[in-house]
XYZ file of C-alpha atoms in Angstrom:
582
model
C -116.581 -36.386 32.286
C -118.393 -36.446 35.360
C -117.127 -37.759 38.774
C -117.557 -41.544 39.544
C -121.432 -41.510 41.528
C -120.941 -45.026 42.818
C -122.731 -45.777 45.327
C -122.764 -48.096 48.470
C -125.619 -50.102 49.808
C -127.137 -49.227 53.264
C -125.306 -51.600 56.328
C -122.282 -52.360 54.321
C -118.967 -51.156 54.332
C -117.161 -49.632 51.322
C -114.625 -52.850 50.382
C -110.777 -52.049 49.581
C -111.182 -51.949 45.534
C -114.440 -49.391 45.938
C -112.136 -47.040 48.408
C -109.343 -47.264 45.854
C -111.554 -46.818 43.246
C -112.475 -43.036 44.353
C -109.104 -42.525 46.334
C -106.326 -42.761 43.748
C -103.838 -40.831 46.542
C -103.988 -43.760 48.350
C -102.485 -45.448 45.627
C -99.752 -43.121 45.206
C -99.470 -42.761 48.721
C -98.943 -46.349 48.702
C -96.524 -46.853 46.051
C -94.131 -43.793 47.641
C -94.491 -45.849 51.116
C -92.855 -48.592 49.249
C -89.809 -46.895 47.662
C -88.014 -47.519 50.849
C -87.596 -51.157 50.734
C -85.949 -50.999 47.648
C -83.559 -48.617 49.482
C -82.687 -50.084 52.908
C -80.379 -52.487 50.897
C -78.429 -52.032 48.266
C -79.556 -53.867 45.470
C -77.700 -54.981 41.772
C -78.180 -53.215 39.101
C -76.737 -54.302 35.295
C -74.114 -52.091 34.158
C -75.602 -50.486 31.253
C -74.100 -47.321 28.661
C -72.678 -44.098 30.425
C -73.229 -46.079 33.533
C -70.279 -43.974 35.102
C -72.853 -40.327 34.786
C -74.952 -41.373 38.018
C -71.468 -41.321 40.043
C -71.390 -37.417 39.740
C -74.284 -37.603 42.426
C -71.977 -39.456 44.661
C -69.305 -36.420 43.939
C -72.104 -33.777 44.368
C -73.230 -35.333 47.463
C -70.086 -35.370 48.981
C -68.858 -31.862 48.460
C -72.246 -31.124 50.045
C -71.950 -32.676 53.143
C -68.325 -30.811 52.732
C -70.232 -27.217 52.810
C -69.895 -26.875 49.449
C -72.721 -25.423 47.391
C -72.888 -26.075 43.663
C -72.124 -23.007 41.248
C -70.532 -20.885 43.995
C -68.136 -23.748 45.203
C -67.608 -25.802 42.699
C -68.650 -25.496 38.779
C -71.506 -27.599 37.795
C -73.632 -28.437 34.276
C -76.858 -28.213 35.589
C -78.865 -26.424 38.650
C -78.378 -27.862 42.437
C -81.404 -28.790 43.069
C -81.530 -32.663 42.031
C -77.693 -32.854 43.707
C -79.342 -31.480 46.863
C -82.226 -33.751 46.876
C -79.983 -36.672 46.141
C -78.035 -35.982 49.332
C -80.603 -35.982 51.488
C -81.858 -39.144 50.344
C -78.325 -40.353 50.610
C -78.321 -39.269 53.672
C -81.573 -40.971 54.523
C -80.614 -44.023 52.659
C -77.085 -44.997 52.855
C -77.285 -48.423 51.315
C -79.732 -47.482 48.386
C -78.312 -47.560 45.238
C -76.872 -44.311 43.738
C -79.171 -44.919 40.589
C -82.179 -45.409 42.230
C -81.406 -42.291 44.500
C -80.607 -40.132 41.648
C -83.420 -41.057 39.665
C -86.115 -41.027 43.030
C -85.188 -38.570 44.968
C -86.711 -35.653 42.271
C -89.905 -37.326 43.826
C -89.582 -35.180 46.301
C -90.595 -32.232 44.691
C -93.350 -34.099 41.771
C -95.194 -36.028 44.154
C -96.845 -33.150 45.846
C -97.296 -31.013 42.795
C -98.962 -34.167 41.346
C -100.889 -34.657 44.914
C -102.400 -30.255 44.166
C -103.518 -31.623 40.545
C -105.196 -34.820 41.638
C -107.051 -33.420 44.657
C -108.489 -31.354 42.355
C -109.000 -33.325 39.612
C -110.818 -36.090 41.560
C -113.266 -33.586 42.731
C -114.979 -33.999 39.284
C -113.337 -37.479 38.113
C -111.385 -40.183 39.684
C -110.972 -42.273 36.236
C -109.292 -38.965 34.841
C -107.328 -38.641 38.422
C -106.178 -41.858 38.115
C -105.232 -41.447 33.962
C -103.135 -38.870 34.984
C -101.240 -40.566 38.089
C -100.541 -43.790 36.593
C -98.293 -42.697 33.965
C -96.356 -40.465 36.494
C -95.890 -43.116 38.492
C -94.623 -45.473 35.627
C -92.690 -42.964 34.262
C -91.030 -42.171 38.014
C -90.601 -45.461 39.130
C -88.412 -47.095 36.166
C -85.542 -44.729 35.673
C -84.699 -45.823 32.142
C -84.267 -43.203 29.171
C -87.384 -43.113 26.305
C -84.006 -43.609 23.807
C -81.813 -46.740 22.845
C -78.014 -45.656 23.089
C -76.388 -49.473 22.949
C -77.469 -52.579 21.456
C -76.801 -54.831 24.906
C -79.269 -54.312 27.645
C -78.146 -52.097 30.960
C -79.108 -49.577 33.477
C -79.415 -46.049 32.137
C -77.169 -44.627 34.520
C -77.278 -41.304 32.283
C -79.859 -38.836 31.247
C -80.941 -38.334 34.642
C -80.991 -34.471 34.558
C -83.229 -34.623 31.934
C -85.636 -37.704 32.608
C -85.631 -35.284 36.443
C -87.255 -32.304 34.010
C -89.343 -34.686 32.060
C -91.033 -35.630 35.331
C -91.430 -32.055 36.535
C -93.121 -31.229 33.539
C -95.575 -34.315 34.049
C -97.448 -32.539 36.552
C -96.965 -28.765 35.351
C -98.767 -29.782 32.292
C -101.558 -31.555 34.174
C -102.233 -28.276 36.323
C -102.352 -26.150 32.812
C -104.415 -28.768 31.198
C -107.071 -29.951 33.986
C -106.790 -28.012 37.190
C -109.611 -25.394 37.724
C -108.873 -24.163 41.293
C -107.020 -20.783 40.687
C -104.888 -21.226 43.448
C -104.209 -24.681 42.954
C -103.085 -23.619 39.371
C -100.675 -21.049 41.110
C -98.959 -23.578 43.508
C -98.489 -25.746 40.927
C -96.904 -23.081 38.183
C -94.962 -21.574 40.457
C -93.263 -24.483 42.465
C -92.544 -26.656 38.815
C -91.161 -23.524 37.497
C -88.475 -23.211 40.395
C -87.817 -26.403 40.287
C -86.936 -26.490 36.563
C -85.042 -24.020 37.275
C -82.807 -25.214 39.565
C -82.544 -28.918 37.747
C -81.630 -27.709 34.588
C -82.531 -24.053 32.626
C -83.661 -25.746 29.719
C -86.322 -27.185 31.563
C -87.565 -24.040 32.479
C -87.715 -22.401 28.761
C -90.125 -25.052 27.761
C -92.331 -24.825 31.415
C -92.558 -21.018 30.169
C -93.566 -22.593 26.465
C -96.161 -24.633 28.849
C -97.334 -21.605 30.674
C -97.744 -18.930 27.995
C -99.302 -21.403 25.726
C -102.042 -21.833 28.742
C -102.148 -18.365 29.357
C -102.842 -17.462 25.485
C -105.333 -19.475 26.047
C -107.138 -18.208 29.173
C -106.284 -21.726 30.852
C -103.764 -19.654 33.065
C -105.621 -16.755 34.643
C -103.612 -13.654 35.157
C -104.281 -13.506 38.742
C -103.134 -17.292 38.676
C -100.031 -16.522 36.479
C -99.386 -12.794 38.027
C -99.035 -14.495 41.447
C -96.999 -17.422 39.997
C -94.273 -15.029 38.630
C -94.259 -12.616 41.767
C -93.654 -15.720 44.567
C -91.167 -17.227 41.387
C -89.432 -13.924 41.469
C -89.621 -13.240 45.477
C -87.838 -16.882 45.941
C -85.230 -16.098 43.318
C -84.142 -13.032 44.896
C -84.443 -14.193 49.069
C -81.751 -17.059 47.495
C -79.588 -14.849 46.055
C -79.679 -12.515 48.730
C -79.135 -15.166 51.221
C -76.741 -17.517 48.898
C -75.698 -15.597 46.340
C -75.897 -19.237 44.419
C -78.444 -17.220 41.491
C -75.801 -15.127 40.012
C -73.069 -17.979 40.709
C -75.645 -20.288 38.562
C -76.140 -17.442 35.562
C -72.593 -17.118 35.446
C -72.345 -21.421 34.698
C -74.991 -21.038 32.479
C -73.086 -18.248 30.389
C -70.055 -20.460 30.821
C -71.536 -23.358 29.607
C -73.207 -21.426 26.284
C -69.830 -19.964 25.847
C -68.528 -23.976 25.364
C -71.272 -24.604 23.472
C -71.492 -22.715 20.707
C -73.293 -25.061 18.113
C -76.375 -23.300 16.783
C -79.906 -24.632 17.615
C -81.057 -25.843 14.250
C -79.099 -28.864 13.770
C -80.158 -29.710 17.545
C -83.323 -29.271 16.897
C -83.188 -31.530 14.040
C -81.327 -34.062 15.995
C -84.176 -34.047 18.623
C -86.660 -34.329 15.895
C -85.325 -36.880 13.771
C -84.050 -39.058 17.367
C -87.928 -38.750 18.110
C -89.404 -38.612 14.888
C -92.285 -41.075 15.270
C -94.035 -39.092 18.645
C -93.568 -35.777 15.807
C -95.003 -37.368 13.324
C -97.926 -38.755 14.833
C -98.459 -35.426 16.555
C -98.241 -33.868 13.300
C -100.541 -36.630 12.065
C -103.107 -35.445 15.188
C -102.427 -31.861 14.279
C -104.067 -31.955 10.809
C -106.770 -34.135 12.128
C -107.757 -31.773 14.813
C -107.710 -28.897 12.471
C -109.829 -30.461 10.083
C -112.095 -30.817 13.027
C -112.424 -27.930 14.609
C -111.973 -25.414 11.467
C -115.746 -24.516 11.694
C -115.422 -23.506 15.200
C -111.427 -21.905 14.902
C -113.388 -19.817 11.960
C -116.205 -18.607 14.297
C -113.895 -17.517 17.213
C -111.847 -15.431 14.543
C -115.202 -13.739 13.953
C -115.907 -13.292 17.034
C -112.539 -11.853 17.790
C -112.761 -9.420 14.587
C -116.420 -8.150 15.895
C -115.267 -7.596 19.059
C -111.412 -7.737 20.159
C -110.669 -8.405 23.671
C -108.514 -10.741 25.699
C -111.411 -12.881 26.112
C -112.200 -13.409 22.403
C -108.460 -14.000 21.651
C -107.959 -16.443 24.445
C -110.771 -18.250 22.649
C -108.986 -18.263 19.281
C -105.745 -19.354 21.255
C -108.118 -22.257 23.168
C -107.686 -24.717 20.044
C -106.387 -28.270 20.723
C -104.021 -28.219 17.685
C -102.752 -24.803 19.230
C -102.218 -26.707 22.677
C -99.874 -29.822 20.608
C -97.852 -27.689 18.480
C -96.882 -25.691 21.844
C -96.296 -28.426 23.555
C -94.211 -30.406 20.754
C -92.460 -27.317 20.754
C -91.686 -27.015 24.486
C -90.721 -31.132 23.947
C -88.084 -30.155 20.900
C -86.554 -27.337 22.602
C -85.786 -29.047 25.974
C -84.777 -31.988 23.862
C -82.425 -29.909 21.536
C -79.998 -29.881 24.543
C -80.094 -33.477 25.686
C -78.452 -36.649 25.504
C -80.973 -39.342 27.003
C -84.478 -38.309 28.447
C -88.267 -39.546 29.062
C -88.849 -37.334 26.146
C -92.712 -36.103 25.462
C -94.015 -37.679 28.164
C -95.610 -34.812 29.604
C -97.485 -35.018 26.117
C -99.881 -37.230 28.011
C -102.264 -34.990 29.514
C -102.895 -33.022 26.518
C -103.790 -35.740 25.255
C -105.798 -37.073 27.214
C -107.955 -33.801 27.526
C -107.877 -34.403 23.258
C -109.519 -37.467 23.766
C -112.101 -36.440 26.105
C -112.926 -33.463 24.646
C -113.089 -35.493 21.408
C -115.898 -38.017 22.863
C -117.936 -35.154 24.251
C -118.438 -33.686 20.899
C -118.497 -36.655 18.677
C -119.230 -39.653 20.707
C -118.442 -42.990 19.498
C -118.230 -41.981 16.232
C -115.076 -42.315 13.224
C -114.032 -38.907 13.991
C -113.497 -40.115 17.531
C -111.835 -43.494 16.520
C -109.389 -41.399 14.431
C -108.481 -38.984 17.085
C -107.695 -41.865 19.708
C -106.299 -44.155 17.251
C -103.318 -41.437 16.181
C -103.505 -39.992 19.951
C -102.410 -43.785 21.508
C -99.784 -43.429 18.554
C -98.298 -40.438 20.035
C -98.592 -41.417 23.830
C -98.051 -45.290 23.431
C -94.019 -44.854 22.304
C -92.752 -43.614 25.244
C -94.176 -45.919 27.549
C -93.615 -49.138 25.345
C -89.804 -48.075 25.443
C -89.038 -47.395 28.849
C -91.244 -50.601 29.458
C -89.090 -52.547 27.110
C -85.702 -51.222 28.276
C -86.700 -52.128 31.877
C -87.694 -55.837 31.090
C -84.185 -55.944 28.745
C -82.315 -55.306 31.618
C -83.719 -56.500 34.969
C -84.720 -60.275 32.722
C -81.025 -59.650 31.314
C -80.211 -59.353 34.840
C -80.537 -63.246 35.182
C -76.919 -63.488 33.373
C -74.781 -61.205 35.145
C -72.884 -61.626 38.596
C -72.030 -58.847 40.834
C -68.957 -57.146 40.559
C -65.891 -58.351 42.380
C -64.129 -55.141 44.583
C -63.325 -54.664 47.589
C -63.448 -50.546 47.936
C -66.213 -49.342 46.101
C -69.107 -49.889 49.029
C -72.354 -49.114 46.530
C -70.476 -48.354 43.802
C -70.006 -52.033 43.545
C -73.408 -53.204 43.477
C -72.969 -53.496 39.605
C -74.238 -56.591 37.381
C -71.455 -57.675 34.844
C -72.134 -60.156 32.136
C -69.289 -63.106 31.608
C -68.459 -61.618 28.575
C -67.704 -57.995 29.319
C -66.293 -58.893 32.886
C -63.223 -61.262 30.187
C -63.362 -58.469 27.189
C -62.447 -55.762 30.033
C -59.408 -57.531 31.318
C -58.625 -58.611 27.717
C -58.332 -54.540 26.850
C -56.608 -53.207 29.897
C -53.853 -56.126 29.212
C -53.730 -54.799 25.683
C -54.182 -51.291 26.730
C -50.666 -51.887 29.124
C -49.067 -53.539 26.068
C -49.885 -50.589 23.383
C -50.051 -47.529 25.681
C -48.265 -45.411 23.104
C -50.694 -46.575 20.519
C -53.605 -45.428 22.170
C -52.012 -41.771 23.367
C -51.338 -41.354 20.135
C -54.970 -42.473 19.045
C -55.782 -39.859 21.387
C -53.752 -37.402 20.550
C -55.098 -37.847 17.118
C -58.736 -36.940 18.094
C -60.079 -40.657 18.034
C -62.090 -42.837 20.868
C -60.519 -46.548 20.665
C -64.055 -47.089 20.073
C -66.630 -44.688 18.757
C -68.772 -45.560 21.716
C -66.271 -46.076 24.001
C -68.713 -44.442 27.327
C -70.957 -46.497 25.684
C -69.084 -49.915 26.018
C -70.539 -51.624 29.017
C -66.218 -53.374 28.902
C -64.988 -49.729 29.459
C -67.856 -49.311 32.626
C -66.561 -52.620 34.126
C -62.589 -51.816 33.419
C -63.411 -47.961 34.994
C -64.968 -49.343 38.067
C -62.175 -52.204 38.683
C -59.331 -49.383 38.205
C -60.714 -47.530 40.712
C -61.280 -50.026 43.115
C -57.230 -51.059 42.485
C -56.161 -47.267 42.953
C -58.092 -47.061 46.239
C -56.092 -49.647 47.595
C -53.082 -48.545 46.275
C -53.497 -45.184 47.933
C -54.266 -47.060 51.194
C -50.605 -48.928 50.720
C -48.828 -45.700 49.654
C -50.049 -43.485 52.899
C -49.447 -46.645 54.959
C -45.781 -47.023 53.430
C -45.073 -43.203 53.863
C -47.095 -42.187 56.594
C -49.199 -39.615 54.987
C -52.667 -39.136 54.300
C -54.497 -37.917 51.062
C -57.183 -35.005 52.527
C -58.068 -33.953 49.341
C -58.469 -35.570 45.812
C -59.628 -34.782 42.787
C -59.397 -37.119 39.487
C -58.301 -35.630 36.160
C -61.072 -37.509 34.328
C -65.507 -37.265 33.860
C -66.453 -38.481 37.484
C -64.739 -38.055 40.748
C -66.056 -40.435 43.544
C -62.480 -40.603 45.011
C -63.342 -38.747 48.309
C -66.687 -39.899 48.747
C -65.255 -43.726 48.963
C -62.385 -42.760 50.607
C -64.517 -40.597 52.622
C -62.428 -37.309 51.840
C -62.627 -34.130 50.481
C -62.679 -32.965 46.763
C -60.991 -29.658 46.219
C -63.103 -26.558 45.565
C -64.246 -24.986 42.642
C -62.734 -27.754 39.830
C -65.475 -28.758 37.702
C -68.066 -31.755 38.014
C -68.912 -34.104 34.893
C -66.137 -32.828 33.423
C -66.723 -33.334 29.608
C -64.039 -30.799 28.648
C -65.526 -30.153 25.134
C -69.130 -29.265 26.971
C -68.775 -28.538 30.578
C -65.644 -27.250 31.233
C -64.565 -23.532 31.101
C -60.941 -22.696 30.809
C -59.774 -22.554 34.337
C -59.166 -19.457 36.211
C -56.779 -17.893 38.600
C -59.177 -19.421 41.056
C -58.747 -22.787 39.998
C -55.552 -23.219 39.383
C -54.723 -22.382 43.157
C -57.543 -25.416 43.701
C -55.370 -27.583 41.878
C -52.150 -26.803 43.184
C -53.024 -26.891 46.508
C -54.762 -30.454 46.330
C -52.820 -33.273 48.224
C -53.612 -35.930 45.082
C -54.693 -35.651 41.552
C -55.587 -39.358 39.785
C -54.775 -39.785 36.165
C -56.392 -42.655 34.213
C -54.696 -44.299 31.651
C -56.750 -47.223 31.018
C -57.276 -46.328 28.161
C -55.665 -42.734 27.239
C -58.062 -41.051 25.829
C -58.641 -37.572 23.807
C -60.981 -35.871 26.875
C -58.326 -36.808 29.148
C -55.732 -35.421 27.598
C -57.493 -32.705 26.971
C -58.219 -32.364 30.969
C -54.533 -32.962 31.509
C -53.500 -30.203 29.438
C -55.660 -27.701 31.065
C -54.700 -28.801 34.720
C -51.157 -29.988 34.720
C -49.324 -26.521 34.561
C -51.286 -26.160 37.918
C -50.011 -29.313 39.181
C -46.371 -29.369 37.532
C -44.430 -27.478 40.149
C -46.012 -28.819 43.353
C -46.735 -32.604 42.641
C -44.648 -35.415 41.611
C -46.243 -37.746 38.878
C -45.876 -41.023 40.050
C -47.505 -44.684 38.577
C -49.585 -45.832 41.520
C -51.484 -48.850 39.200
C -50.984 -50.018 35.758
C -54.041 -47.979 35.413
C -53.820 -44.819 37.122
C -50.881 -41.980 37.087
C -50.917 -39.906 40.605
C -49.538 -36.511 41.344
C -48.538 -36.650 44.726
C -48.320 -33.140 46.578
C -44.400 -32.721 47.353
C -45.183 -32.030 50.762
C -46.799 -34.909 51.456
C -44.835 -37.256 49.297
C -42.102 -38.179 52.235
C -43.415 -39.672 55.635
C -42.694 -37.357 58.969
């Protein structure tokens, strides 16, 4: 396609649509400008599934204003970078919600990689500039998951990691796909490659599926991708030699594998069949393009036979079909690992090119009509989800009233619907009641529910027992004339200290699923643990990952601390030198 050749008469002025028209970084200039006004307050969001995941942000953040850096002072599932990025938009916006700071701040680092693509993009085409920027900005902007976890309507307060990748793979696959500046294409590889690093590893097996699929190809030149690897390299080392925080983040990762020991086939099935219809209709486009392009696939093998040479190979790699099964690949890999995600969405610009490249060499013709009809198929999904979970839960929002606390400053800024807010005080009563029941439940290996996390009650009950605790812990250092410095919850989150404004003791684990991201604790931990002035126990209900938490730190916590009930909800182990007042 050729750039837009509009044209303006003599005398008159350009009006706001025609700039717009050719200018599309205005319009993402524009819609980045606004992000703040949804941040200088702090605005309700519905509690929705796993709603409790965005709070390890607020845990994250904390430590980091502490000094703390993630994998060298405290263990953490994924790479530092989105927990840094989050607390400097914390820091920049205290009263924005921790959901919409989690899931915008990775902006950060996608805006300007997307800014490289479209400068160069809109060199040649604005329309195609502008295909590829509004999706982004769709995508960015409405942090909801591409997959339905729970049948009510809610925030997706999980999955953030991953939807974080997703995005940084948005404009990494627009660079491979449409950028033809070399150095552009450099900037680009190099910078989404870091990044994916340092969100999550996975993310950065499938930008390397990305990137040698494009260099097969002779879309990624090898000055382009030589350079790319040398400054990825360089920036690697100067952290580790300044940080050390490289090693410290192999060693999680090994950790972490260690834990997780399942093999990748079923996961790969999982992802497949959880996203079957974008594979199918990929598949579906697969076959079509191959049928297609046979003719010319065949003459490039000739050519390649007559006369091998890089060249003549990256021709036989250059096929479109070649390009989706990479990039499904690269999609089923980083999916494999993941629980919630904008999954395929960095399909889109493949695509796109698929469909353009289609129309130059058909036209408007049935071959063409087939292409987009099973292309819209694969890209349409995505976007009709997130779009549908959005409007479920901000319409939904209508019915819900903001949750009643006192201590839990954004924390609080939850929507609660009648019915869970009298179903969660229905089940702590009968938690109380039946506490043996449930340990036992637990003991046994069983949820009270099989989607317990899930259960927008248990959200609601979480957050209330928390905000009880806190001022509980305010009357017990009041009554004995002591004060908690450091605190640390024997449970999945721990925004204790940053509510409290306190300190969370070093190196104990964040998101602390023990059957996925927690290693047996070391000599090193175990002196954390002992030495920490509180430890909060949840009992509301008991369940089998916190017993399972309890059992690996209470032999660090049984000679020191005194196990007291603070709230029908929460157990305490109170250091023993801090239990009596002075």
């Amino acid at each position: 396609m050729q750039a837009s050749t509009d044209t303006v008469s003599p005398g008159r002025r350009p009006g706001l649509g025609a700039i717009l028209a050719r200018q599309p970084l205005i319009v993402l200039a524009l819609a980045v400008a606004s992000l703040p006004l949804a941040l200088l307050g702090t605005i309700v969001m519905p509690v929705g599934p796993m709603y409790w995941d965005h709070y390890i942000y607020l845990d994250a953040a904390n430590r980091i204003f502490d000094g703390q850096i993630p994998s060298i002072d405290f263990f953490a599932p994924v790479g530092g970078l989105g927990y840094y990025l989050f607390a400097g938009w914390l820091y920049l916006f205290p009263n924005g919600h921790a959901l919409l700071l989690s899931s915008w701040s990775m902006m950060t680092v996608t805006v300007p990689l997307l800014v490289l693509v479209v400068c160069d993009v809109q060199k040649r085409s604005s329309a195609i500039a502008y295909a590829l920027l509004l999706p982004f900005l769709f995508f960015s902007l409405l942090p909801f998951n591409t997959g339905e976890f729970y049948p009510y309507p809610g925030s997706d307060g999980f999955g953030i990691y991953n939807r974080q990748i997703c995005q940084l793979l948005y404009p990494l696959a627009a660079a491979l796909v449409f950028v033809r500046g070399w150095r552009i294409l450099t900037a680009v590889t190099a910078l989404s490659m870091l990044a994916l690093l340092f969100t999550k590893v996975t993310g950065v097996a499938a930008g390397g599926v990305l990137c040698l699929m494009a260099f097969l190809a002779g879309r990624l030149p090898l000055r382009a991708a030589l350079t790319a690897a040398v400054v990825f390299l360089v920036t690697i080392g100067l952290l580790e030699i300044a940080t050390g925080v490289v090693s410290a983040y192999a060693a999680d990762i090994m950790s972490l594998l260690s834990i997780n020991d399942a093999s990748l086939l079923p996961r790969l099935l999982q992802a497949a069949s959880i996203n079957f219809g974008v594979i199918l209709t990929c598949g579906i486009l697969s076959f079509v393009l191959f049928f297609n392009e046979f003719a010319r696939f065949l003459e490039t093998i000739r050519a390649f036979a007559a006369k091998p040479g890089f060249a003549s190979l990256g021709d036989v790699a250059d096929q479109s079909f070649f390009w989706l099964a990479s990039f499904v690949a690269a999609g089923l890999l980083f999916e494999s690992q993941n629980t919630g995600s904008q999954a395929f969405i960095f399909l889109w610009p493949l695509l796109l090119a698929i469909l353009l490249g289609s129309y130059r060499r058909k036209g408007p013709s049935a071959a063409f009509a087939t292409i987009a009809i099973v292309a819209l198929g694969a890209a349409l999904p995505p976007a009709v989800s997130v779009a549908q979970k959005a409007a479920r839960a901000w319409i939904g929002a209508v019915n819900t009233a903001p949750l009643e606390n006192q201590n839990l400053k954004g924390m609080g800024a939850a929507g609660v619907r009648d019915i869970f807010s009298q179903r969660a005080e229905r089940l702590r009563a009968h938690y109380l009641d039946y506490r043996a029941t449930y340990e036992a439940l637990a003991s046994a290996g069983e949820f009270p529910s099989f989607l317990l996390y899930s259960d927008l009650d248990f959200q609601v009950l979480w957050l209330r027992a928390v905000d009880n605790a806190i001022s509980a812990i305010g009357d017990y250092e009041a009554a004995n004339k002591v004060r908690f410095e450091t605190i640390m919850t024997i449970d999945f989150t721990n925004p204790f200290p940053w509510l409290m404004d306190r300190h969370a003791p070093k190196y104990i684990a964040i998101g602390a699923d023990p059957y996925r991201a927690v290693p047996p604790p070391d000599q090193r931990v175990l002196e954390a643990v002992s030495a920490v002035d509180l430890a909060l126990y949840p009992t509301c209900p008991p369940t089998m990952a916190r017993l399972k938490l309890l059992k690996l730190y209470e032999p660090a916590l049984a000679a020191g601390h005194r196990r007291i009930t603070l709230t029908p909800c929460f157990d305490a182990f109170v250091r023993n030198g801090l239990a009596a007042g002075p």
